[in-house]
Short mmCIF file of C-alpha atoms in Angstrom, two decimals:
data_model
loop_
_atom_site.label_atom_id
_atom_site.label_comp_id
_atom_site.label_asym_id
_atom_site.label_seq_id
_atom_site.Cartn_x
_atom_site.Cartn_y
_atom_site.Cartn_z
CA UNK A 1 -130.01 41.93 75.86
CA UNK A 2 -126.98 42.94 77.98
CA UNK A 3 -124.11 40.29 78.39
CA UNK A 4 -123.67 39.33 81.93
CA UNK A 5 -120.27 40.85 83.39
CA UNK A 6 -117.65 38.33 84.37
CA UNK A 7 -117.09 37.86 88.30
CA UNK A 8 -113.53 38.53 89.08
CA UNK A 9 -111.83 36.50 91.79
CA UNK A 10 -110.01 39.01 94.01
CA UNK A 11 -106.26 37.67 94.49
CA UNK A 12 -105.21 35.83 97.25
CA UNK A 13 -103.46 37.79 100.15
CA UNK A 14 -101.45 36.20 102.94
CA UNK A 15 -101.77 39.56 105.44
CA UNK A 16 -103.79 38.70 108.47
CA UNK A 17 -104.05 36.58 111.43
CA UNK A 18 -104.76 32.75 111.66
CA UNK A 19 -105.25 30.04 114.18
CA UNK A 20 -104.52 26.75 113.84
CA UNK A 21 -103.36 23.03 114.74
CA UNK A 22 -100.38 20.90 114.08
CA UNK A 23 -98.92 17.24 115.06
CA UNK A 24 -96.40 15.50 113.58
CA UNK A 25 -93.21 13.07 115.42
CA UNK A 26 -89.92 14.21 116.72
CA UNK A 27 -86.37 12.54 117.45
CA UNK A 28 -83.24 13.93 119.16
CA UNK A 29 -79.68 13.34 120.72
CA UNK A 30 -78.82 13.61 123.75
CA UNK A 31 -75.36 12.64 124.45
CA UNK A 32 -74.98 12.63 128.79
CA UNK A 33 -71.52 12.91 130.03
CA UNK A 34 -71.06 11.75 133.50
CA UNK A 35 -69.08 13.58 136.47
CA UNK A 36 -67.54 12.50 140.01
CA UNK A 37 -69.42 15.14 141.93
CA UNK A 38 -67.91 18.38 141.92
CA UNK A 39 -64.84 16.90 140.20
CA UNK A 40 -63.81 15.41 137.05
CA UNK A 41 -65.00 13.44 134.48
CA UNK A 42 -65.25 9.68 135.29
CA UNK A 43 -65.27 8.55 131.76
CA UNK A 44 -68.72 7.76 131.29
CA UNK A 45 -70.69 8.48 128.81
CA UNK A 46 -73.88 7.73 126.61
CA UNK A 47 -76.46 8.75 123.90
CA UNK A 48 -79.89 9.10 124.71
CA UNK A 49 -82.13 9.24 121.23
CA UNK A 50 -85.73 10.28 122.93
CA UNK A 51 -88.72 10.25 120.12
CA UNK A 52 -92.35 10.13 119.83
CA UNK A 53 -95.24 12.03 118.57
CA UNK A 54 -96.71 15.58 119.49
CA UNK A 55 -99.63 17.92 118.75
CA UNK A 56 -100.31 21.75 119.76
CA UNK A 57 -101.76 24.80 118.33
CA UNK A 58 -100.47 27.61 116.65
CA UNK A 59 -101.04 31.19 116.34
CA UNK A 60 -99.63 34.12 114.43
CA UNK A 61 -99.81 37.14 111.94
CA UNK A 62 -98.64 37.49 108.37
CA UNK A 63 -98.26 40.79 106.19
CA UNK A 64 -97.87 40.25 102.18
CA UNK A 65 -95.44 42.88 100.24
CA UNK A 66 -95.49 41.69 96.64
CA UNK A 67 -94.40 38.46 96.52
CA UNK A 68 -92.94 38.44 100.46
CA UNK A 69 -94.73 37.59 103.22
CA UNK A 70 -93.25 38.50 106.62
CA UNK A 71 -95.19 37.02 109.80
CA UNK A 72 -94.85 36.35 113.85
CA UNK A 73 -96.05 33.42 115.21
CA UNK A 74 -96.01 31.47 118.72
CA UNK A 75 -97.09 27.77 119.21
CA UNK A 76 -97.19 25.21 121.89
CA UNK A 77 -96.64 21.30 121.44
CA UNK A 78 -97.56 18.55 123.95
CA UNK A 79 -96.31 14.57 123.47
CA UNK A 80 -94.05 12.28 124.98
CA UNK A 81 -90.56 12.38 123.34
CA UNK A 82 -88.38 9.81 125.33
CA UNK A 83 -85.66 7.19 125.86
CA UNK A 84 -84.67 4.58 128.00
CA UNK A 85 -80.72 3.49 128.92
CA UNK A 86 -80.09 1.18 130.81
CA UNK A 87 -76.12 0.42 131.22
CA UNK A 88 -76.28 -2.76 132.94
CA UNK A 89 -76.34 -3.91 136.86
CA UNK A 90 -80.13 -3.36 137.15
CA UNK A 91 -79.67 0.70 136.53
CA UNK A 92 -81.87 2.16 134.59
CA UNK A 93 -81.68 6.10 133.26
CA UNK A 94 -84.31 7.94 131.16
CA UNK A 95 -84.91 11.32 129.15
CA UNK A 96 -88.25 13.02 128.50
CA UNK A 97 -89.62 15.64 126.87
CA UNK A 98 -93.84 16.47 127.40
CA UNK A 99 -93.48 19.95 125.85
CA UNK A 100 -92.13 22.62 124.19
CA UNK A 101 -93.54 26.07 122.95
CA UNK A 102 -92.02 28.65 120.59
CA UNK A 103 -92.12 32.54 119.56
CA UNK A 104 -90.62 32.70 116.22
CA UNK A 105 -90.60 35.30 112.88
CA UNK A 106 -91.04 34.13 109.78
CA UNK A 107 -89.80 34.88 106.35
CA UNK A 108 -91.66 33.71 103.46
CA UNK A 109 -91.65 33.84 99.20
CA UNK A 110 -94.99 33.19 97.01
CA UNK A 111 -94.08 31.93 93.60
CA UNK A 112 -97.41 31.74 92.69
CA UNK A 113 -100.27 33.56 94.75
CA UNK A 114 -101.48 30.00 96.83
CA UNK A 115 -98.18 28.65 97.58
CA UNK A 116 -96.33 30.51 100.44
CA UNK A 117 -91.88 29.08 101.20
CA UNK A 118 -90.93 30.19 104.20
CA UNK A 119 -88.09 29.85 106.93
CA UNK A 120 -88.49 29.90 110.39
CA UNK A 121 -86.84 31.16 113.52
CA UNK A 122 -86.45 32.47 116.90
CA UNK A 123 -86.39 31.77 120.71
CA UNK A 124 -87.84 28.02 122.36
CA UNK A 125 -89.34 26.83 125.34
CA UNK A 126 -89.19 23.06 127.08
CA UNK A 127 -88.96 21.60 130.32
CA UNK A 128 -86.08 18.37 130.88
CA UNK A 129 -87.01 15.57 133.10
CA UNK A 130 -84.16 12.84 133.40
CA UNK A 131 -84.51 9.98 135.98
CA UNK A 132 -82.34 7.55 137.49
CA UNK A 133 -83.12 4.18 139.64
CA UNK A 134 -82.13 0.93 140.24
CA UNK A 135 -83.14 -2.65 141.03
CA UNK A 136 -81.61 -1.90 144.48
CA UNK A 137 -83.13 1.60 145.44
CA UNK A 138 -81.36 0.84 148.77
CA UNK A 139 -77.50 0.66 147.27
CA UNK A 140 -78.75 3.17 144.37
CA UNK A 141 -81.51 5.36 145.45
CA UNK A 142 -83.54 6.84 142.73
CA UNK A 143 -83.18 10.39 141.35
CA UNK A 144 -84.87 12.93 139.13
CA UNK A 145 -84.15 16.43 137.38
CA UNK A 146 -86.79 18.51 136.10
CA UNK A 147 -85.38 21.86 134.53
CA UNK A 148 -86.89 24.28 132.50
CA UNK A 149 -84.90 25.38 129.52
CA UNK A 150 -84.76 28.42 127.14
CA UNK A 151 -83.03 27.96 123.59
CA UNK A 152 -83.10 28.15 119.57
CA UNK A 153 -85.34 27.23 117.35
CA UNK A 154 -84.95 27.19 113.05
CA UNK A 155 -87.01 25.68 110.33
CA UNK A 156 -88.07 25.77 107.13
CA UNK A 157 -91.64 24.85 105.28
CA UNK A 158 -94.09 24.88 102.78
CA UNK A 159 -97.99 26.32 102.91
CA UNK A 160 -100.48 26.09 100.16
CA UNK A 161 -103.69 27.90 100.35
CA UNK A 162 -106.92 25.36 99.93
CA UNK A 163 -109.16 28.02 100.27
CA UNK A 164 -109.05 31.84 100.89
CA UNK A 165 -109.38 31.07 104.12
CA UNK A 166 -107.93 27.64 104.74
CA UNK A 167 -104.21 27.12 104.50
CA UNK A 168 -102.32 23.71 105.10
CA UNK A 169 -98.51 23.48 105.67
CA UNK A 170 -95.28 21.05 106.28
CA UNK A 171 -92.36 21.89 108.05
CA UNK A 172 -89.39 20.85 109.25
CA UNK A 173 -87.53 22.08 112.31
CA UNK A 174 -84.65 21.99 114.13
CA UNK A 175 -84.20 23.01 118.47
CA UNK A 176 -81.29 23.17 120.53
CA UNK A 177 -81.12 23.77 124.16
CA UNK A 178 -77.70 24.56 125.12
CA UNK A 179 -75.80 22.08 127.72
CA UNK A 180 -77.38 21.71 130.84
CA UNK A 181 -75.56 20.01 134.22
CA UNK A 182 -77.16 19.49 137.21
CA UNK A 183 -76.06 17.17 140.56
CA UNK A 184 -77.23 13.93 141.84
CA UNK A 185 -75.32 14.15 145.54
CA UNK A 186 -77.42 10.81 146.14
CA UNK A 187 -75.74 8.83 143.03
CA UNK A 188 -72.61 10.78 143.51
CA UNK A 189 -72.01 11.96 139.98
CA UNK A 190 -73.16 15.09 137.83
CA UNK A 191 -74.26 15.13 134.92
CA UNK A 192 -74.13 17.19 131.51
CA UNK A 193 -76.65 16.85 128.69
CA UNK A 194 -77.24 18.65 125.42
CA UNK A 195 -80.43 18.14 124.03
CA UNK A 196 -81.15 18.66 120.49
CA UNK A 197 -84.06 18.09 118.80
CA UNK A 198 -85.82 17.48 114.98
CA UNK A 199 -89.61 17.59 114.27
CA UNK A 200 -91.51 17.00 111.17
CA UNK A 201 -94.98 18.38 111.65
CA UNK A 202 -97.79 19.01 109.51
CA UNK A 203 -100.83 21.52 110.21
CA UNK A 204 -103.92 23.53 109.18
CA UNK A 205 -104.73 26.72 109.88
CA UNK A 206 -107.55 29.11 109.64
CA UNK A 207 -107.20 32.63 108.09
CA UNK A 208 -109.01 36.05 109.39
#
């Protein structure tokens, strides 16, 4: 009687495209400085520290060389990240974040076939909301900025493969959004922000 042949597992391979979903929280500073309109500084300033959680989806492509992987991927993230100052006299000014959404490359090393290291980078999108009011909206009226703001965004992570189709990863990654200054002509002051933010996020995704 003939043996039976052995089945042979093909190896892993990282090239193709995926789908997936990832949450995780995020923190930031935001340091405001504040203006006499059209005019100097007036010596005030403070740090907003907006956080909360997010989730989104994520898409992308990945092509295996060896042992590197090169990829492209773009994702979007919804979730409150915000903060609260209030400096006294009833006044009360906030910072929020509801999204932000990324195109990015990615550079990645397999030191064995079903763990993929990779760093992270390219070009982010968010909108900026800040918000000002008072307990006396007659002597202070209230006032809001909503901008929309491109910028940088770098990381760094860690994917292992749970099946050949299957992939979970953690990541860590940094976004900065230049300085941004906009006018409030019915506080009287103008004010400049620079928003930088930190995520930790973990996510599945699904391999074609």
């Amino acid at each position: 009687m003939k043996a039976p042949s052995a089945v042979v597992t093909p190896p892993l391979s990282w090239t193709g495209f995926y789908v997936g979903a990832q949450g995780g929280y995020e923190w930031s500073r935001d340091r405001t400085i504040e203006f006499n309109l059209g005019g100097p500084p007036t010596g005030f300033s403070q740090d907003f520290r907006p956080s909360g959680g997010f989730g989104g989806v994520h898409v992308g492509y990945n092509h295996q060389f060896d042992r590197l992987v090169l990829g492209i991927e773009g994702d979007v993230d919804v979730g409150r990240v915000s903060d609260v100052v209030s400096p006294g006299f009833g006044l009360v000014f906030s910072a929020r974040k509801d999204w932000e959404a990324s195109v990015r490359g990615r550079l990645g090393f397999t030191p064995t076939e079903r763990l993929l290291l990779y760093v992270t980078g390219g070009v982010a999108f968010t909108e900026l909301k800040y918000h000002w009011n008072a307990s006396d909206p007659v002597a202070f009226p209230s006032a809001d900025a909503n901008i929309t703001k491109t910028g940088w965004t770098v990381g760094a992570g860690g994917e292992v493969a749970l099946t050949n189709r299957v992939t979970a990863r953690l990541e860590y990654r940094y976004s900065d959004f230049g300085t941004t200054r906009f006018d409030w002509p019915a506080v009287g002051g103008s004010y400049e922000q620079h928003p930088r933010f930190q995520s930790v996020r973990g996510g599945v995704s699904v391999r074609f």
